[in-house]
mmCIF file of C-alpha atoms in Angstrom:
data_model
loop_
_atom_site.group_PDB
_atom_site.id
_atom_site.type_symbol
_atom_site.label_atom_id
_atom_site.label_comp_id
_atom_site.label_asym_id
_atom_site.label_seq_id
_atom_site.Cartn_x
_atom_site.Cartn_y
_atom_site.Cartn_z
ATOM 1 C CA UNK A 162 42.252 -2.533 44.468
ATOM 2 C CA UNK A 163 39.442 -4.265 45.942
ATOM 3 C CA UNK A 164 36.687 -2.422 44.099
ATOM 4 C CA UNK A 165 38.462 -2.342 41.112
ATOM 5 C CA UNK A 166 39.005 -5.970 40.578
ATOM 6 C CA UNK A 167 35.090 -6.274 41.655
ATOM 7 C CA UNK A 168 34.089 -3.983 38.854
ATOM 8 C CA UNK A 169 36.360 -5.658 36.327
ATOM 9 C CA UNK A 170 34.706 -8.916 37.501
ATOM 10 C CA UNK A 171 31.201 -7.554 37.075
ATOM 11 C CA UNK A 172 32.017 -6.148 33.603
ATOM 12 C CA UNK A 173 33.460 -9.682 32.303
ATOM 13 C CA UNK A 174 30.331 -11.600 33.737
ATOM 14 C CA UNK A 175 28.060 -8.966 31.439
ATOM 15 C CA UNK A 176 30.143 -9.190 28.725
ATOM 16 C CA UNK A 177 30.393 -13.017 29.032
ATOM 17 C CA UNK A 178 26.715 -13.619 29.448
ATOM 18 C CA UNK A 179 24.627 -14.815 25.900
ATOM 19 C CA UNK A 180 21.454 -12.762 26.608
ATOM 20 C CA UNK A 181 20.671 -9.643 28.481
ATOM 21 C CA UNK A 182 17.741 -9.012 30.487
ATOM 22 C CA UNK A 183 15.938 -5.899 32.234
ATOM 23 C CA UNK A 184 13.101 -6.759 34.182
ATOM 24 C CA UNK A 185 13.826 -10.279 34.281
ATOM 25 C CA UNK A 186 17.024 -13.006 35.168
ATOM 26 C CA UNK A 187 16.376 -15.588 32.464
ATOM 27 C CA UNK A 188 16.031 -13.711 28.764
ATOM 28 C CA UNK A 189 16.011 -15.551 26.002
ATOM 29 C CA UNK A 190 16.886 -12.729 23.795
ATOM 30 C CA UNK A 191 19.850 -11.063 23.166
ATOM 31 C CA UNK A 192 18.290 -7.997 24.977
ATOM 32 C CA UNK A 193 14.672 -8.854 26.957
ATOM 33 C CA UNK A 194 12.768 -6.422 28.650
ATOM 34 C CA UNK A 195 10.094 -7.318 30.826
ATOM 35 C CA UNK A 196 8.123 -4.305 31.088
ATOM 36 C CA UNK A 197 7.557 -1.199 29.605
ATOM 37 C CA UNK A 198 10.184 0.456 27.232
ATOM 38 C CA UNK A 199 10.133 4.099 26.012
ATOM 39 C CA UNK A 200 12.097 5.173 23.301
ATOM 40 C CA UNK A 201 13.754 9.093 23.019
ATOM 41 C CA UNK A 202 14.354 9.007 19.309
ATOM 42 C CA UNK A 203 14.872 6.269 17.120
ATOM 43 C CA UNK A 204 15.874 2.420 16.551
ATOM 44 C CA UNK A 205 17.672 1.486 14.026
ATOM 45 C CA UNK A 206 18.034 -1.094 12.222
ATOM 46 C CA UNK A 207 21.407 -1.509 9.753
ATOM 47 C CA UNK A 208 20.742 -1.659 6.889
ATOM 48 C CA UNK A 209 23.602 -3.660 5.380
ATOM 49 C CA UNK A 210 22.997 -6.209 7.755
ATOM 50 C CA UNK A 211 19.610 -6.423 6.532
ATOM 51 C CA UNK A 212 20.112 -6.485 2.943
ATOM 52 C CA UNK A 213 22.816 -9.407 3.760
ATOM 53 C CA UNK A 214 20.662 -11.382 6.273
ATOM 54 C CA UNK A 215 18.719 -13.893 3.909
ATOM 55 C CA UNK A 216 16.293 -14.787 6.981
ATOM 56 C CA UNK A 217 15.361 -10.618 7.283
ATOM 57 C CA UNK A 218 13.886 -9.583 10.613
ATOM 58 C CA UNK A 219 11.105 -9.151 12.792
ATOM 59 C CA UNK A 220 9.829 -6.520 14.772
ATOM 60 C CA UNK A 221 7.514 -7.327 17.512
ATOM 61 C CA UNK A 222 5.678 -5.299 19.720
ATOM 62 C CA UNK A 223 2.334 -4.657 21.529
ATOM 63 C CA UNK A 224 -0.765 -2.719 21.002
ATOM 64 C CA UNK A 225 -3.477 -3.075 24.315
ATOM 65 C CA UNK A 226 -6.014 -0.537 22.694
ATOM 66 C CA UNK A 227 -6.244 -2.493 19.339
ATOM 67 C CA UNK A 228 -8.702 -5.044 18.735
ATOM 68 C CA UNK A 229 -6.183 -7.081 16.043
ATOM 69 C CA UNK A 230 -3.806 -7.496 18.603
ATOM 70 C CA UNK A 231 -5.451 -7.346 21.645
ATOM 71 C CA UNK A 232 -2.465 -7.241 24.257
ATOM 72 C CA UNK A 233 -0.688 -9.825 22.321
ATOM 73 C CA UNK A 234 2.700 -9.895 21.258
ATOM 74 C CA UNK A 235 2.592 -10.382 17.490
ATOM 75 C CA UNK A 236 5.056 -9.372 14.502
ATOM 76 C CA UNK A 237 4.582 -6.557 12.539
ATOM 77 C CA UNK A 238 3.860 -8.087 9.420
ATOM 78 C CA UNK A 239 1.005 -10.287 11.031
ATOM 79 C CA UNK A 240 -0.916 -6.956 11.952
ATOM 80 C CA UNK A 241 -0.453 -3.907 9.114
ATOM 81 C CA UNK A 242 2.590 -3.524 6.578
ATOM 82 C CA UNK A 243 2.991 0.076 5.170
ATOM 83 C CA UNK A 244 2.192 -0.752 1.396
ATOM 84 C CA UNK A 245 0.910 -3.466 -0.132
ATOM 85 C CA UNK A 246 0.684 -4.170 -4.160
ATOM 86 C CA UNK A 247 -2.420 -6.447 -5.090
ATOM 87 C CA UNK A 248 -2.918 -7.434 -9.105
ATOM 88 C CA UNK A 249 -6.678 -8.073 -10.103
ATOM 89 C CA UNK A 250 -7.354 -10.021 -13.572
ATOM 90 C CA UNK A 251 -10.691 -9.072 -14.192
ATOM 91 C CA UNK A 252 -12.406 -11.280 -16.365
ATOM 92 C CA UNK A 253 -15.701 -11.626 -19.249
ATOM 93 C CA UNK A 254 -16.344 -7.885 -19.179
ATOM 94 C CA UNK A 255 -19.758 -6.539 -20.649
ATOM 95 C CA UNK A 256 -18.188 -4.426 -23.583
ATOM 96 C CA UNK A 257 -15.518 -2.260 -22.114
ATOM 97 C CA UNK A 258 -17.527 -0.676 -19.072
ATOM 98 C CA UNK A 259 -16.304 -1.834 -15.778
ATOM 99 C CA UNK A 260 -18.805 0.138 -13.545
ATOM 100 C CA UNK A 261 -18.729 -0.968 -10.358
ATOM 101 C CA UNK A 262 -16.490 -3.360 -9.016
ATOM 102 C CA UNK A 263 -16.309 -3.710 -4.843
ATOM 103 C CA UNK A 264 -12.887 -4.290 -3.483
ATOM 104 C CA UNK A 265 -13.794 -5.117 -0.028
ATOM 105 C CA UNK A 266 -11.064 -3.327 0.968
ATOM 106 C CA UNK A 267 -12.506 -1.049 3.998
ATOM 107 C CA UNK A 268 -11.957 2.533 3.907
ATOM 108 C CA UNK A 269 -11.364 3.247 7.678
ATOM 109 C CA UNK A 270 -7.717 1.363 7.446
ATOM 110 C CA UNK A 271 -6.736 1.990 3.882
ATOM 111 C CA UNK A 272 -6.257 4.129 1.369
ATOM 112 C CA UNK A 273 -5.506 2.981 -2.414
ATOM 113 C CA UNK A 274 -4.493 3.914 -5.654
ATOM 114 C CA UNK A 275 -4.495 2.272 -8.976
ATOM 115 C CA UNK A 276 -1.757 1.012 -11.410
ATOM 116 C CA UNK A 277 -0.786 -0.477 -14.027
ATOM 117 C CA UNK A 278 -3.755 -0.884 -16.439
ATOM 118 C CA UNK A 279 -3.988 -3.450 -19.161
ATOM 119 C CA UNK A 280 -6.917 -3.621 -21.180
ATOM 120 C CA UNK A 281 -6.886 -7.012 -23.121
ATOM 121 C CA UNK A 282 -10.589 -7.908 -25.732
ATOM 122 C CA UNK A 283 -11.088 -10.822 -25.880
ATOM 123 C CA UNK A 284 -10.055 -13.498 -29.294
ATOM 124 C CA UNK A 285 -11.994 -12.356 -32.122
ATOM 125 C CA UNK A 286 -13.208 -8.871 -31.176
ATOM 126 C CA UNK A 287 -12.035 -5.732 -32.158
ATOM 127 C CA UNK A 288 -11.538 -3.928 -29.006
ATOM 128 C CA UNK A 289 -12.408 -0.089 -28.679
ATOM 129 C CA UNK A 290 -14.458 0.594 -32.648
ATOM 130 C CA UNK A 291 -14.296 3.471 -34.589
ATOM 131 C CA UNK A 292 -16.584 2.743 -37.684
ATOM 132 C CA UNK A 293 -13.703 5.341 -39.579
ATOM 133 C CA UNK A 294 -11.171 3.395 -41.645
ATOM 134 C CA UNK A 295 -9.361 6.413 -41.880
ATOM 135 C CA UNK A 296 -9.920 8.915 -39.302
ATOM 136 C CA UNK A 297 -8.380 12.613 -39.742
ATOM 137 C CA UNK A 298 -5.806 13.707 -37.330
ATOM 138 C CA UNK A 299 -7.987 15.877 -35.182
ATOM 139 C CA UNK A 300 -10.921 12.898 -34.685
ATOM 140 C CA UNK A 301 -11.351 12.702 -31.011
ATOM 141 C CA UNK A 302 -10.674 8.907 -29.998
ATOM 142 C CA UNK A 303 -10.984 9.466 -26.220
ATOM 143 C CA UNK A 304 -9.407 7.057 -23.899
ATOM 144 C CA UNK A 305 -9.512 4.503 -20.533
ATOM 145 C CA UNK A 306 -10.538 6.272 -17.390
ATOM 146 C CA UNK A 307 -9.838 4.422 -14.358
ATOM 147 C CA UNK A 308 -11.305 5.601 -11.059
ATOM 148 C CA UNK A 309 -11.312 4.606 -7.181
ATOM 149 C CA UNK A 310 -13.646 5.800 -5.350
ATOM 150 C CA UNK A 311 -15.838 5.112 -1.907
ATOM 151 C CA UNK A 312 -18.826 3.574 -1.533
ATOM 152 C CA UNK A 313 -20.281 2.677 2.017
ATOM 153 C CA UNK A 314 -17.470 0.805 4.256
ATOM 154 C CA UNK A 315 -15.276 -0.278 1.158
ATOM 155 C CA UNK A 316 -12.968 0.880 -2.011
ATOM 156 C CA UNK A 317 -14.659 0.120 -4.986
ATOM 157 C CA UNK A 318 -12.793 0.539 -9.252
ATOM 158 C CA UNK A 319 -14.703 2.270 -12.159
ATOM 159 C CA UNK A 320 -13.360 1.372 -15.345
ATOM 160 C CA UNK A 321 -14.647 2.552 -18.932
ATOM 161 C CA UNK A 322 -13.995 4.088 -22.329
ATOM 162 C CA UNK A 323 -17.201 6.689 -22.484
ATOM 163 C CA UNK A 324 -16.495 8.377 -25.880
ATOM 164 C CA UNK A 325 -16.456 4.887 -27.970
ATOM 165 C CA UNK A 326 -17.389 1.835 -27.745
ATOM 166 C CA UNK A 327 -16.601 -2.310 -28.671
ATOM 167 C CA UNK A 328 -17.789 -3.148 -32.214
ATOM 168 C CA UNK A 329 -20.447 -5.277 -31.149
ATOM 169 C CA UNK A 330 -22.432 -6.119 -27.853
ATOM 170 C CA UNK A 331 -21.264 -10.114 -27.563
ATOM 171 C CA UNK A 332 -17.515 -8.517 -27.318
ATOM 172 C CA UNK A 333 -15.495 -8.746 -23.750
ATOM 173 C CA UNK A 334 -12.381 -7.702 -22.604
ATOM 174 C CA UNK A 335 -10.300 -8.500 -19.700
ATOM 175 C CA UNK A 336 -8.778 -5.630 -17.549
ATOM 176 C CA UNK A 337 -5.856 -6.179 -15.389
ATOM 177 C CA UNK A 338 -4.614 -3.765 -13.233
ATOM 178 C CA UNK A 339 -2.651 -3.357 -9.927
ATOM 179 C CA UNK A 340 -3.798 -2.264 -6.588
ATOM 180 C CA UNK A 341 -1.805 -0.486 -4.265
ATOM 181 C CA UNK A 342 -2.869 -0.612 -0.473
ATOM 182 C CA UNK A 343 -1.933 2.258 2.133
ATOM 183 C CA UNK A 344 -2.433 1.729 5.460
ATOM 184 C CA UNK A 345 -3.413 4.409 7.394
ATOM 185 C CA UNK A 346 -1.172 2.999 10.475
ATOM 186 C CA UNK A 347 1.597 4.771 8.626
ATOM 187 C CA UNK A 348 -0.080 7.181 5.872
ATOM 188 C CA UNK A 349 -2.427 9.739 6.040
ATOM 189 C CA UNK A 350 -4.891 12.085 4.104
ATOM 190 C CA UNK A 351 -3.545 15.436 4.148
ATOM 191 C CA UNK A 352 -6.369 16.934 2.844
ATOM 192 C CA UNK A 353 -7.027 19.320 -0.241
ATOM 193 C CA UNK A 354 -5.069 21.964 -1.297
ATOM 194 C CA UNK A 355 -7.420 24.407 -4.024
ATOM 195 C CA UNK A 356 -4.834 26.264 -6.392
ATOM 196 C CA UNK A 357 -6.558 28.814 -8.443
ATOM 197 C CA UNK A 358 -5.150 29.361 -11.593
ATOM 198 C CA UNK A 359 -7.051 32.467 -12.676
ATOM 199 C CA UNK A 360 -7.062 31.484 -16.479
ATOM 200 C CA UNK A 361 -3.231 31.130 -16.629
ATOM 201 C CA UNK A 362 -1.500 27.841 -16.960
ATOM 202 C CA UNK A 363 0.985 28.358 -14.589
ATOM 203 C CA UNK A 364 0.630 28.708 -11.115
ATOM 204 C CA UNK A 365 2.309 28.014 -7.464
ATOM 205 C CA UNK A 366 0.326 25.769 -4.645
ATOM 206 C CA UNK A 367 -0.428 28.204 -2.072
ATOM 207 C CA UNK A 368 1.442 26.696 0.708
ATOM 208 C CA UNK A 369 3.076 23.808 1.164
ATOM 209 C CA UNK A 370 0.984 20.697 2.597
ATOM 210 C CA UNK A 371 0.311 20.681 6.445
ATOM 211 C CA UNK A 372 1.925 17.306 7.059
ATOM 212 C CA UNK A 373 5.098 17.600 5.917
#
């Protein structure tokens, strides 16, 4: 009788008690571990109470080996967030070639694609010129081709219309486009599968990509 009312006492206290602590007697959390902590399989995180919590929520967590953190406790968002979406406006364009435009965005932590391509001329010009009023069907009119590619540490965007060109050399255009931003914390490059088609136009990937 004795050990049972002992144990019942023991599980009120935990029950009763605000925060709960491993590794230390005064947490300030609602679970605190002083120490280290290895997880088997997963944490989750509901995700009704997420969508309904208007505050969200942080994760926090260490990382000795990196130089960003160095030791220190920070939130996840502070360090690297899986995807990021950056717009560019850019501006006073020679004609309609873009050739070169560094993104500063380094190559070791990222990788990126591009999106969402507007080509604007500016007031007054005629944008992409064909000198035919009336071009037949099968006139070849081309089109934008956008392009990321590496150069040195960084990203860089190549933008142009090779097959025609603005009416005159004082015309500009504005390009506006989206950048999306994939950090390699959570993403990686899987490499290149070659599919050879043998002259057909249908074919099957060889195997299915190592990664997945």
């Amino acid at each position: 009788m004795k050990k049972n009312f002992l144990l019942i006492s023991l599980l009120f206290s935990v029950l009763s008690m605000a925060q709960v602590g491993i590794g230390t007697t005064s947490p300030v959390e609602k679970l605190e571990v002083a120490g280290s902590m290895a997880v088997s399989q997963s944490v989750t995180i509901d995700p009704t109470v997420y969508v309904n919590n208007a505050s969200g929520f942080t994760i926090l967590g260490t990382d000795p080996s990196s130089n960003t953190v160095g030791g220190e406790v920070m939130s996840v968002e502070n360090m690297y967030t899986p995807l990021i979406v950056q717009p560019y406006s850019i501006t006073n364009i020679y004609r309609d070639d873009l050739n070169d435009v560094n993104l500063n965005i380094p190559t070791d932590k990222y990788f990126i694609t591009i999106a969402n391509f507007e080509a604007i001329p500016a007031s007054g010009n005629n944008g992409i010129y064909s000198p035919l009023a009336n071009p037949v069907t099968n006139t070849n009119r081309g089109h934008f081709i956008l392009n990321v590619f590496e150069s040195g540490q960084n990203w860089h965007v190549n933008i142009g219309y090779p097959t025609l060109n603005t009416q005159n050399t004082t015309d500009r255009y504005t390009y506006n486009f989206d950048i999306i931003i994939y950090s390699k914390r959570f993403y990686k490059n899987l490499g290149i599968i070659n599919v050879d088609f043998n002259g057909a136009n249908n074919a099957s990937a060889t195997s299915a990509p190592s990664g997945i």
